[in-house]
Tab-separated table of C-alpha atoms and ligand atoms in Angstrom:
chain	number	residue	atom	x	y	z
Z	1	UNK	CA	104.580	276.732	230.172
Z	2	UNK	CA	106.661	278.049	227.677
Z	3	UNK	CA	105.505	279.147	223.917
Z	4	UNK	CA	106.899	278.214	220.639
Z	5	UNK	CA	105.890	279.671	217.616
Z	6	UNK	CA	106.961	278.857	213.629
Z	7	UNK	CA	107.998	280.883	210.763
Z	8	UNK	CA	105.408	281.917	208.403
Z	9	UNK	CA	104.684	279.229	206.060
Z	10	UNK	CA	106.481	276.400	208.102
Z	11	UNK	CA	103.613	275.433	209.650
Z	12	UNK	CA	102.429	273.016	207.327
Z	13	UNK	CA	104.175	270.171	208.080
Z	14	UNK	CA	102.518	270.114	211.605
Z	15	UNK	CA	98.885	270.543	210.576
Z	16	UNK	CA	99.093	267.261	208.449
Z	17	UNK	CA	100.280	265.813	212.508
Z	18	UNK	CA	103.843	264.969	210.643
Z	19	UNK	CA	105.491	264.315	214.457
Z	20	UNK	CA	108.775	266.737	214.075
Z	21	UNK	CA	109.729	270.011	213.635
Z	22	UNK	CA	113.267	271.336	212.900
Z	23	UNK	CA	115.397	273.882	214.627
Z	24	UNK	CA	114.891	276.070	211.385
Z	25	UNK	CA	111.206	276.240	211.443
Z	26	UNK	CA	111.060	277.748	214.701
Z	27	UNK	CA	110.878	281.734	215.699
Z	28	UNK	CA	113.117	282.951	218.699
Z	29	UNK	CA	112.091	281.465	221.699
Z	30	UNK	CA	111.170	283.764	224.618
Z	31	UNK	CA	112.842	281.725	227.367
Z	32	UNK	CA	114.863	278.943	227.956
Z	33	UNK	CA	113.221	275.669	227.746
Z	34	UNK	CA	114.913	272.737	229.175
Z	35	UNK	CA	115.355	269.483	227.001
Z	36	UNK	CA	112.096	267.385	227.601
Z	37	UNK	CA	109.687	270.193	228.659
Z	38	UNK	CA	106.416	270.194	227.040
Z	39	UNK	CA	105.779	273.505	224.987
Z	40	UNK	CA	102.983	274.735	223.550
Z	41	UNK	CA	103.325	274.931	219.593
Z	42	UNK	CA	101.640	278.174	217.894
Z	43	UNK	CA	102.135	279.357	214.517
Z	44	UNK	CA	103.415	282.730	213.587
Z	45	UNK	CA	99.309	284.374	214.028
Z	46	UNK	CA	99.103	282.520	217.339
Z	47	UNK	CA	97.112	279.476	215.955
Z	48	UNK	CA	97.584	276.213	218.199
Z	49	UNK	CA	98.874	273.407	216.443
Z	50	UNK	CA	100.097	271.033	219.280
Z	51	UNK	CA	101.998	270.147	222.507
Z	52	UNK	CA	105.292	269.176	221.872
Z	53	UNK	CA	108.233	267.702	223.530
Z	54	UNK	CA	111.513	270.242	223.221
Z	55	UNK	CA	115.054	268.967	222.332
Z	56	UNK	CA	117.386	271.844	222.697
Z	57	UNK	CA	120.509	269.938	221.658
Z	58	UNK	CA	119.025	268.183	218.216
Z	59	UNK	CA	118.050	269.379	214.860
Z	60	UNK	CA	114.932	267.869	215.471
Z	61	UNK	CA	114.076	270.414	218.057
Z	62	UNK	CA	110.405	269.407	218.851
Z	63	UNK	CA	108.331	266.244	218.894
Z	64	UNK	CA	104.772	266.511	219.118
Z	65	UNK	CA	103.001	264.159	221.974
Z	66	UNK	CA	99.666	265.649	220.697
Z	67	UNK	CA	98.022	267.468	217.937
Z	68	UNK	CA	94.658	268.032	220.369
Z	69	UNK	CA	94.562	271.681	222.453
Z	70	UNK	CA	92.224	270.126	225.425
Z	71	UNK	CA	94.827	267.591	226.174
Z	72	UNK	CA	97.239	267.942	229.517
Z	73	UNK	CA	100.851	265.927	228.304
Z	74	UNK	CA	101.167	264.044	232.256
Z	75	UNK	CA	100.648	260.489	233.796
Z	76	UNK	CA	97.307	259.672	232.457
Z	77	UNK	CA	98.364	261.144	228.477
Z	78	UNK	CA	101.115	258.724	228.948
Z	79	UNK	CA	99.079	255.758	230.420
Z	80	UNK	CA	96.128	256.071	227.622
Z	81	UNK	CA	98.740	256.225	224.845
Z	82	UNK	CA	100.560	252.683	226.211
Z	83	UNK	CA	97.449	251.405	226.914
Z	84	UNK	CA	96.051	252.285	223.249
Z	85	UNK	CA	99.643	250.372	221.574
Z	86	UNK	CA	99.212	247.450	223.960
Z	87	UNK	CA	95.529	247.320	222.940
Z	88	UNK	CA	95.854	247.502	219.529
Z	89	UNK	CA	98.370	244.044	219.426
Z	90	UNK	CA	95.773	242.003	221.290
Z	91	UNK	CA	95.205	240.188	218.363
Z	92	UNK	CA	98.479	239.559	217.606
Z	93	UNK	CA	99.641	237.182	220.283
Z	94	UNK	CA	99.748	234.323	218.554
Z	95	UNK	CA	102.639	235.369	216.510
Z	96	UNK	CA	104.799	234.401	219.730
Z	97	UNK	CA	105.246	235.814	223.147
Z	98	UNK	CA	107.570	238.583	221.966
Z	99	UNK	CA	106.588	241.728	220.134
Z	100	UNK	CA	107.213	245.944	219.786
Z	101	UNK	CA	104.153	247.155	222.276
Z	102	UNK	CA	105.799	250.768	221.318
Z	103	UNK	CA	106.761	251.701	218.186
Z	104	UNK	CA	107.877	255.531	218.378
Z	105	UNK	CA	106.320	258.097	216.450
Z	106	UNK	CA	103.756	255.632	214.370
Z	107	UNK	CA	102.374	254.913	218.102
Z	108	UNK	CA	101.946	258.463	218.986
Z	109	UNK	CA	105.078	258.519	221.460
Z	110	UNK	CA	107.824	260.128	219.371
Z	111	UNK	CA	111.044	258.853	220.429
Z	112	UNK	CA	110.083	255.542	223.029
Z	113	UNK	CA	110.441	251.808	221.623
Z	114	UNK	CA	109.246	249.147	224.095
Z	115	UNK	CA	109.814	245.663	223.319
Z	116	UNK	CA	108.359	242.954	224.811
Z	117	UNK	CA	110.301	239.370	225.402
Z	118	UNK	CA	107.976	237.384	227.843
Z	119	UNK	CA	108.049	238.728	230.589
Z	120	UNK	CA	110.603	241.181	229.959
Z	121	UNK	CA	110.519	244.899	228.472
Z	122	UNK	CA	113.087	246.125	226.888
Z	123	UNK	CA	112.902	250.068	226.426
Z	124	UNK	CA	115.005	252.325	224.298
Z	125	UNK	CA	114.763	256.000	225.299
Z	126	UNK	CA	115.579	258.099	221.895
Z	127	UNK	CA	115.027	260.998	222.458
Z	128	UNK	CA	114.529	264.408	225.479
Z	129	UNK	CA	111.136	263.671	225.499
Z	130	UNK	CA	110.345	260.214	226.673
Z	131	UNK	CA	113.708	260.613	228.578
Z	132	UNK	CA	111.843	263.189	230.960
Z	133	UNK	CA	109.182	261.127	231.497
Z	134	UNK	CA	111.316	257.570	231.840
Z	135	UNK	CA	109.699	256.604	235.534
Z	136	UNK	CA	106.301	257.589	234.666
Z	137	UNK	CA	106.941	255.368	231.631
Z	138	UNK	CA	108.185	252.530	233.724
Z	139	UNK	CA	105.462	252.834	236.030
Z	140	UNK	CA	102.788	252.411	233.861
Z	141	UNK	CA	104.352	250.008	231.660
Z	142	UNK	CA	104.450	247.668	234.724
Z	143	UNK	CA	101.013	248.172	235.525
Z	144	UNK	CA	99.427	247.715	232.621
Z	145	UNK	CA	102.161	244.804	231.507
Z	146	UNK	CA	102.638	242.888	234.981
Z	147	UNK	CA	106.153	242.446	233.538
Z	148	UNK	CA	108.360	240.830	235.491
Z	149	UNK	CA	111.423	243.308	234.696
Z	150	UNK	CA	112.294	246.730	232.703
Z	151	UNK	CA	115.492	246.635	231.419
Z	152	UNK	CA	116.415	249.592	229.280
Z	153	UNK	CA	118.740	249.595	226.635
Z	154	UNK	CA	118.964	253.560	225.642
Z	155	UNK	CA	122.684	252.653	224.025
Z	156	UNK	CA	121.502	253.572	220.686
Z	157	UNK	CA	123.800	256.637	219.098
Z	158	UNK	CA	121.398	258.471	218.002
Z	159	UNK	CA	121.027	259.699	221.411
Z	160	UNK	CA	124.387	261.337	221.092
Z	161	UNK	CA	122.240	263.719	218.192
Z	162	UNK	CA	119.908	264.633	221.477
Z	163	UNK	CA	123.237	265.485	224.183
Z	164	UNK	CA	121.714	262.748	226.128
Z	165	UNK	CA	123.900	259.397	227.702
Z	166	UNK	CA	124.011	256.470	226.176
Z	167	UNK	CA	123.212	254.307	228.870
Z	168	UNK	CA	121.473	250.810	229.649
Z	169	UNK	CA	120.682	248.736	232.565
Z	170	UNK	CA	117.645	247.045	234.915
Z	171	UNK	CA	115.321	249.807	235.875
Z	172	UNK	CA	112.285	247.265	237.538
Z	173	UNK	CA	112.244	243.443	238.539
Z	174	UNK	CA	114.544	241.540	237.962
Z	175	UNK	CA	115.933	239.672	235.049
Z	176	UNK	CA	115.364	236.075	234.718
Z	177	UNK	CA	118.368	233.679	234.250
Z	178	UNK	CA	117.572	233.751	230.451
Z	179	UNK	CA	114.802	235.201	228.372
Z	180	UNK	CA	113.952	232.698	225.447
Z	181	UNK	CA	110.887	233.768	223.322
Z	182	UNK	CA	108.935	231.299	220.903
Z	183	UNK	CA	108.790	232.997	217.222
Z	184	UNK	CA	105.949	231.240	215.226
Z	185	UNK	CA	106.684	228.095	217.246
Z	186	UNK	CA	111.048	228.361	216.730
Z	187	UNK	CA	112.339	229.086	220.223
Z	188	UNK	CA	115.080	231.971	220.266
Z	189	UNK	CA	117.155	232.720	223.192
Z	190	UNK	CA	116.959	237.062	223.906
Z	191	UNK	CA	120.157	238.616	225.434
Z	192	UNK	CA	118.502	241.870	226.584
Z	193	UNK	CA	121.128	243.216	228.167
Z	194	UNK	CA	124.140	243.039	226.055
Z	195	UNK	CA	122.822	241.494	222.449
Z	196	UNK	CA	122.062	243.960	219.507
Z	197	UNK	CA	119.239	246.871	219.781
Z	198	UNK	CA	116.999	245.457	222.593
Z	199	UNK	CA	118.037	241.954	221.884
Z	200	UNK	CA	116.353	240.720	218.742
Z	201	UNK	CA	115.407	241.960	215.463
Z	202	UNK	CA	111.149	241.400	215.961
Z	203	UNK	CA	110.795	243.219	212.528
Z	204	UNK	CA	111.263	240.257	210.590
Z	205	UNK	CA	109.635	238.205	212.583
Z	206	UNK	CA	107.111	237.890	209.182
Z	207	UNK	CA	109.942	237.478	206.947
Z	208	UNK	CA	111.707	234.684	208.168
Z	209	UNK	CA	108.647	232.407	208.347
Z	210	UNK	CA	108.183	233.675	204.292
Z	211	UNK	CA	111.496	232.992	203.720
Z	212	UNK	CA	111.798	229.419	205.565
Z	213	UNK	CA	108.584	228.565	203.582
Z	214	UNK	CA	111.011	228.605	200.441
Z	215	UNK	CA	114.078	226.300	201.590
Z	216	UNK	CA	113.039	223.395	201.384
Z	217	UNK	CA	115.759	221.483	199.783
Z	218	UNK	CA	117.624	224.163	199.404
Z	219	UNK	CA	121.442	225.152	199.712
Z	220	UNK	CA	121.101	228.492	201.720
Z	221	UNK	CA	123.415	231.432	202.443
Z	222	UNK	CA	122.022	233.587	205.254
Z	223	UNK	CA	124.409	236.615	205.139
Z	224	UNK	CA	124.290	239.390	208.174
Z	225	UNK	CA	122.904	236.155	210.242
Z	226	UNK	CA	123.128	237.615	213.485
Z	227	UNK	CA	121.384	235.117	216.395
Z	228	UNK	CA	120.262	232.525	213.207
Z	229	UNK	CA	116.780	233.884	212.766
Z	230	UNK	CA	116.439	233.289	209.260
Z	231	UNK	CA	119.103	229.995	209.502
Z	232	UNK	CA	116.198	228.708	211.713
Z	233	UNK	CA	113.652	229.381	210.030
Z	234	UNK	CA	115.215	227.823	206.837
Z	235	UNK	CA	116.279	224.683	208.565
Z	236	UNK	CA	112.580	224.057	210.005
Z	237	UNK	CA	111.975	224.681	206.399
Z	238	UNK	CA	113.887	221.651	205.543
Z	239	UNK	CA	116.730	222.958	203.609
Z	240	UNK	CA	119.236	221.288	202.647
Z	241	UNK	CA	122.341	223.020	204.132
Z	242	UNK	CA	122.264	226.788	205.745
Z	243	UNK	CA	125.574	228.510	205.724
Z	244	UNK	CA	125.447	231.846	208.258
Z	245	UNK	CA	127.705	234.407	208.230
Z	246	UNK	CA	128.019	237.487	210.636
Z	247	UNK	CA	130.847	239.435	211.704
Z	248	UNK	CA	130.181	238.651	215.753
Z	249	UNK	CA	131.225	235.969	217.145
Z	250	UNK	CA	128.677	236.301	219.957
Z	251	UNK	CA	126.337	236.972	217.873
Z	252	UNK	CA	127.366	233.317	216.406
Z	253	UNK	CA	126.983	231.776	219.955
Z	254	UNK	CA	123.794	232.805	220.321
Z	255	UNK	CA	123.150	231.075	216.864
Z	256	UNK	CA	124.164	228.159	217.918
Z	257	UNK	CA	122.543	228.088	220.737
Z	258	UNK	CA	119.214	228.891	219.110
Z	259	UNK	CA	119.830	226.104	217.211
Z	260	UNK	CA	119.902	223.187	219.726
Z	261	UNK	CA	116.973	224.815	221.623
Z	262	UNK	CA	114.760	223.938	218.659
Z	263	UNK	CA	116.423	220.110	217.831
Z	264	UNK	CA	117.239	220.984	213.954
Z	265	UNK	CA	119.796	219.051	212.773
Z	266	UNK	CA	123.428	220.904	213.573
Z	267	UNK	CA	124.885	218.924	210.971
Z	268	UNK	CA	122.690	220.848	208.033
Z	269	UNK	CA	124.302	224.086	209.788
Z	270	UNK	CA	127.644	225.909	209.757
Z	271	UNK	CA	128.417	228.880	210.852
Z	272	UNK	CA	131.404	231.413	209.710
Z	273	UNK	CA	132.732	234.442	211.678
Z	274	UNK	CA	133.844	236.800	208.774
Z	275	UNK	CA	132.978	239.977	207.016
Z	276	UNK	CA	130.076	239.118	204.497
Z	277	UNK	CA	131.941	241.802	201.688
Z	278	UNK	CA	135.019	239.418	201.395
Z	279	UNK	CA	133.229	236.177	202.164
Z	280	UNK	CA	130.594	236.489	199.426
Z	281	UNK	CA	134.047	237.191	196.598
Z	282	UNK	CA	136.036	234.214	198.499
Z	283	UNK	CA	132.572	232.057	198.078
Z	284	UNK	CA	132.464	233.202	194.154
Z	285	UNK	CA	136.633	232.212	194.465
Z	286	UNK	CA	135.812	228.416	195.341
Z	287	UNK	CA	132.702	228.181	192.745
Z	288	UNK	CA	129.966	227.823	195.353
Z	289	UNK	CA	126.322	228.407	194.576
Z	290	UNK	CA	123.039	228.715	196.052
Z	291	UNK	CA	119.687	228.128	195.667
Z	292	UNK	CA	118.327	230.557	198.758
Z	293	UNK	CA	120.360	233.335	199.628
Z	294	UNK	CA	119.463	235.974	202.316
Z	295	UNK	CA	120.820	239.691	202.623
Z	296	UNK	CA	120.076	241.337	206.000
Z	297	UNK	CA	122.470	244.171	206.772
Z	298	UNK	CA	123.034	246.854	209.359
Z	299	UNK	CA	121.981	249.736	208.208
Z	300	UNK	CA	124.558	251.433	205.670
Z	301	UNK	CA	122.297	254.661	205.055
Z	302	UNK	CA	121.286	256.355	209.240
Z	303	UNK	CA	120.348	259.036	207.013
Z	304	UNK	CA	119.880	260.687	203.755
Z	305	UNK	CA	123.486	262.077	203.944
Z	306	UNK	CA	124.903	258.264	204.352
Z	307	UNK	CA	122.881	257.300	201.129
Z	308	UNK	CA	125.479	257.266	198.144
Z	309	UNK	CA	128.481	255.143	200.142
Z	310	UNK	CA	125.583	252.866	201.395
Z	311	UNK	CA	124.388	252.697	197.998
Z	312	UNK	CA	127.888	251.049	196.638
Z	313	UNK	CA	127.711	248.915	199.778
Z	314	UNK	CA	123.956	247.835	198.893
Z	315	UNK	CA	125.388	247.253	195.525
Z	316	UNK	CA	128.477	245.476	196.077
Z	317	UNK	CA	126.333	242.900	198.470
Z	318	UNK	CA	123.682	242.282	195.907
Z	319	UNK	CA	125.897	241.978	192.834
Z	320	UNK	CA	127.994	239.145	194.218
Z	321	UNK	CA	124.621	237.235	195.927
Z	322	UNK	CA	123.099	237.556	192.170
Z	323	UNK	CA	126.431	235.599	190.962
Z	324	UNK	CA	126.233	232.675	193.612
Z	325	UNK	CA	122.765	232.173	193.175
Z	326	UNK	CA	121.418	229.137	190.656
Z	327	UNK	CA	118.923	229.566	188.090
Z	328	UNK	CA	115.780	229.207	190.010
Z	329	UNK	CA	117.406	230.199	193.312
Z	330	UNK	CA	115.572	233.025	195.100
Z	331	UNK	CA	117.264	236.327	196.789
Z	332	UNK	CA	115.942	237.706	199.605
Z	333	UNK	CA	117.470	241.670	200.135
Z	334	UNK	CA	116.694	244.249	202.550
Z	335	UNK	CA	117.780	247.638	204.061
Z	336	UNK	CA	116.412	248.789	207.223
Z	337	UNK	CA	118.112	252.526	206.442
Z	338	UNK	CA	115.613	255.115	207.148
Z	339	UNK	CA	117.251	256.818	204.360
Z	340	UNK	CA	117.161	255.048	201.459
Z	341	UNK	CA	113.524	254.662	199.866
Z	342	UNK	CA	112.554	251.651	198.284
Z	343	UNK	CA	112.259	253.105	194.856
Z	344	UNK	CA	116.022	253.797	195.514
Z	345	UNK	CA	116.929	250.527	196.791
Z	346	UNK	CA	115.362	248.924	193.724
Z	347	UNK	CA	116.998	250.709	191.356
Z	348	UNK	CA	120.323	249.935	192.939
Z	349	UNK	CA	119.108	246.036	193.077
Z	350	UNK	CA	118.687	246.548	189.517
Z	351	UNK	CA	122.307	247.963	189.072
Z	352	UNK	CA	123.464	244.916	190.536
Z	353	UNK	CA	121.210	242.322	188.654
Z	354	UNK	CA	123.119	244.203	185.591
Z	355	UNK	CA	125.892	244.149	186.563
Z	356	UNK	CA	126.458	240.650	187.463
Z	357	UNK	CA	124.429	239.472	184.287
Z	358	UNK	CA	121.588	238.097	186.341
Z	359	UNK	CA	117.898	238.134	184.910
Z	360	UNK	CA	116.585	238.633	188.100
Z	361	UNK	CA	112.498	238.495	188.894
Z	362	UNK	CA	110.705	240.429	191.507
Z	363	UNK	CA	108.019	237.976	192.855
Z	364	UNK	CA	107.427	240.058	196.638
Z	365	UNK	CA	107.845	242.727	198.488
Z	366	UNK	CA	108.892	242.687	202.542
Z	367	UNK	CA	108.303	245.314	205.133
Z	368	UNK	CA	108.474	245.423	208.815
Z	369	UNK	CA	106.300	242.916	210.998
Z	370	UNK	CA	102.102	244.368	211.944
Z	371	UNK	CA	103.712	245.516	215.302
Z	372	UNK	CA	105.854	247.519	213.727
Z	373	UNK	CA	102.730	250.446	212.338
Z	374	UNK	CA	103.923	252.851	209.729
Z	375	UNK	CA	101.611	256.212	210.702
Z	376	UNK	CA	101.051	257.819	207.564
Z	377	UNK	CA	101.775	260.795	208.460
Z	378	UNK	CA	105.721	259.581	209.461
Z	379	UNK	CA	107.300	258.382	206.012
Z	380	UNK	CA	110.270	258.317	207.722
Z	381	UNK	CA	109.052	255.078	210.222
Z	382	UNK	CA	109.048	253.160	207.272
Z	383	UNK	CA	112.772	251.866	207.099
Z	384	UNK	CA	112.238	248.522	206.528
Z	385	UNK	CA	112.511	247.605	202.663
Z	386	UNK	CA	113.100	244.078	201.190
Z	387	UNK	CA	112.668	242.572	197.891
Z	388	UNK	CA	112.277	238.930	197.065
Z	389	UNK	CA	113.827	237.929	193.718
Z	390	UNK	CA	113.928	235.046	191.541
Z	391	UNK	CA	116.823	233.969	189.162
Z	392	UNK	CA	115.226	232.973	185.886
W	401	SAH	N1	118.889	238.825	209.997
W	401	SAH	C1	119.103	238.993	211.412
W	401	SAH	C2	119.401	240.416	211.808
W	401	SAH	C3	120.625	241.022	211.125
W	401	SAH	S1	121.250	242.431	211.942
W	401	SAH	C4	117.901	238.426	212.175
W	401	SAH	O1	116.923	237.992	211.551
W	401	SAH	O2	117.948	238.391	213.403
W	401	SAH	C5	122.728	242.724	211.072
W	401	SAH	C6	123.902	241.813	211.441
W	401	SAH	O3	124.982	242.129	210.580
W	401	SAH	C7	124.444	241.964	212.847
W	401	SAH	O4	124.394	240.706	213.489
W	401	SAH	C8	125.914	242.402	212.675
W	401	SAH	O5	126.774	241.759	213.607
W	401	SAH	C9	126.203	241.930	211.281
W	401	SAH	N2	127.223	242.640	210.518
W	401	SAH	C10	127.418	243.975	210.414
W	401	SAH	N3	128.375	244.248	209.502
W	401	SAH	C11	128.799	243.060	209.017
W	401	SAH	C12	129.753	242.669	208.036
W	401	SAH	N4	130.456	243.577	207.347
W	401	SAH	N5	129.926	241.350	207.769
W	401	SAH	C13	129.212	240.423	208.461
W	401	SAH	N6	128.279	240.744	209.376
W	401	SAH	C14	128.082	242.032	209.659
């Protein structure tokens, strides 16, 4: 068992539980962990202060799996910890059949989303710790799940900041033909293996059904559209017409796809393949306007370092949605960057309501979906940010 102690002082972080420590808050290590082995985390006067997963390649060189001296980090930590997120979204089923049963950090396993589609699981390794432990993970997922197949999807770059593979592909079962899910009662076809993430964005599960609840009638632009969650939603919400945009075209597919599975009316839809920063100035070009616009994009800001260029992106977006949309129209924006907080993200909303000469309301606020828990102690799980504005 190898022994990790902190500086002086740098301790604190780690007795309020906050799940990471940084290269530069650690004391020369006596020996030579390997990526993934559980240490034991003192501080400088020998004081325990948790188990911890070690990461030698990232700046985020330790993860804590506990905060609790008496417990052993094997099989059965892992299986009460899985079985305590699984738990804790029993009440949740009838939000659909899909749903994050893992969500990192905020579910006291730093670095391990596991999403469920049906029957399937979908699990992202993100970091050396859960990547150690990936078949006792998959075991116990499948016995506490009965899912049908594992599929894991550990493509995600920031495993590059870890020196571990990207890498995805069936791990358990096998994969159905397809995977559809039903999303408050809108059926959505799940490419697991090569779609976005693990598939689908479950974080706005919430936020589309908001959002469709205000289209009714209404000309919509769903920008960043992706499989036509929120084009769905809006068209069971009777709107009007529902223009999508996204830059993937088999993203698109899916779309349309999604579409016929659920009966709404094709001809209320139309779908565009383009880049939504030259599409929204080429809308403004041919006078178009809105009464329901949606914002949804990648994230511009990974981290804090990304924040100013995603902030004139952020900008940009907003400013030219606030000129298409009609008095009375409503603007739905959000950032899922980890970096940007939403005191930021208001003020640049604000920038742009200026800017384009908009007197825009805020009538609601948007986060992340309830299976999606922000711990308290992990600001940093709370990346997803959206405001809903009103045009006066
Ligand atoms: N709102 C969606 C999720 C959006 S994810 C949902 O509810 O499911 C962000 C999407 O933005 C992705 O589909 C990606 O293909 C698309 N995208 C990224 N950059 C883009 C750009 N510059 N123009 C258009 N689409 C873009």
């Amino acid at each position: 068992m190898h022994v990790v102690k902190i500086k002086p002082g740098r301790e604190k972080s780690a007795l309020q539980r906050h799940p990471w420590l940084f290269s530069g808050a650690l004391l020369p290590v006596t020996g030579d962990p390997k990526s993934g082995d559980t240490v034991k985390v003192l501080d400088c006067n020998g004081r325990f202060l948790g188990w911890a997963a070690w990461s030698g390649e990232s700046q985020i060189r330790l993860r804590f799996w506990s905060f609790d001296e008496r417990e052993t980090i094997d099989r059965d930590f892992f299986r009460r910890r899985l079985n305590r997120a699984i738990q804790q979204r029993a009440a949740m089923e009838h939000m659909g059949d899909a749903m994050r049963l893992v969500h990192g950090e905020s579910d006291g396993l730093p670095g391990l989303i596991v999403d469920r589609y049906g029957e399937v699981l979908v699990l992202q390794l993100l970091a050396a710790g859960p990547e150690a432990w990936r078949e006792v993970l998959c075991d116990e997922l499948q016995a506490l799940t009965g899912a049908r197949a594992i599929y894991e999807r550990s493509d995600a770059d920031v495993r590059e900041l870890e020196g571990l593979p990207l890498r995805s592909g069936l791990l358990r079962g096998e994969l159905p033909a397809v995977t559809d899910i039903t999303e408050h009662g809108l059926r959505y076809r799940v490419n697991v293996a090569a779609g976005q993430k693990t598939g689908f964005y479950l974080d706005q599960r919430a936020n589309r059904q908001r959002v469709g609840g205000l289209a009714r009638g209404a000309d919509v632009l769903n920008c960043f559209c992706y499989t036509g969650g929120f084009s769905l939603a809006a068209l069971r919400g009777e709107a009007r017409s529902v223009v999508s945009v996204d830059s993937s075209g088999d993203a698109l597919d899916a779309a349309r796809v999604n579409l016929s599975l659920n009966g709404l009316p094709s001809e209320r839809a139309e779908w565009v393949e383009a880049d939504v920063f030259q599409y929204l100035r080429l809308l403004r070009d041919k006078g178009r306007s809105y009464d329901l616009i949606v914002l949804d994009p990648p994230k511009f800001a990974p981290t804090v370092q990304h924040v100013e260029r995603a902030s004139r992106a952020y900008k940009d977006i907003n400013l030219w949605a606030m000129k298409l949309l009609r008095p009375g129209g409503h603007l739905a924006t959000f950032t899922c960057s980890g970096g940007m907080s939403a005191e930021l993200f208001q003020k640049i909303v604000a920038g742009s309501a200026w800017d384009a000469k908009a007197d825009m309301q805020l009538i609601g606020r948007f986060t992340a979906d309830i299976d999606h828990p922000v711990s308290l102690n992990f600001p940093e799980g709370d990346y997803l940010k959206g405001l809903l504005l009103r045009k006066v």
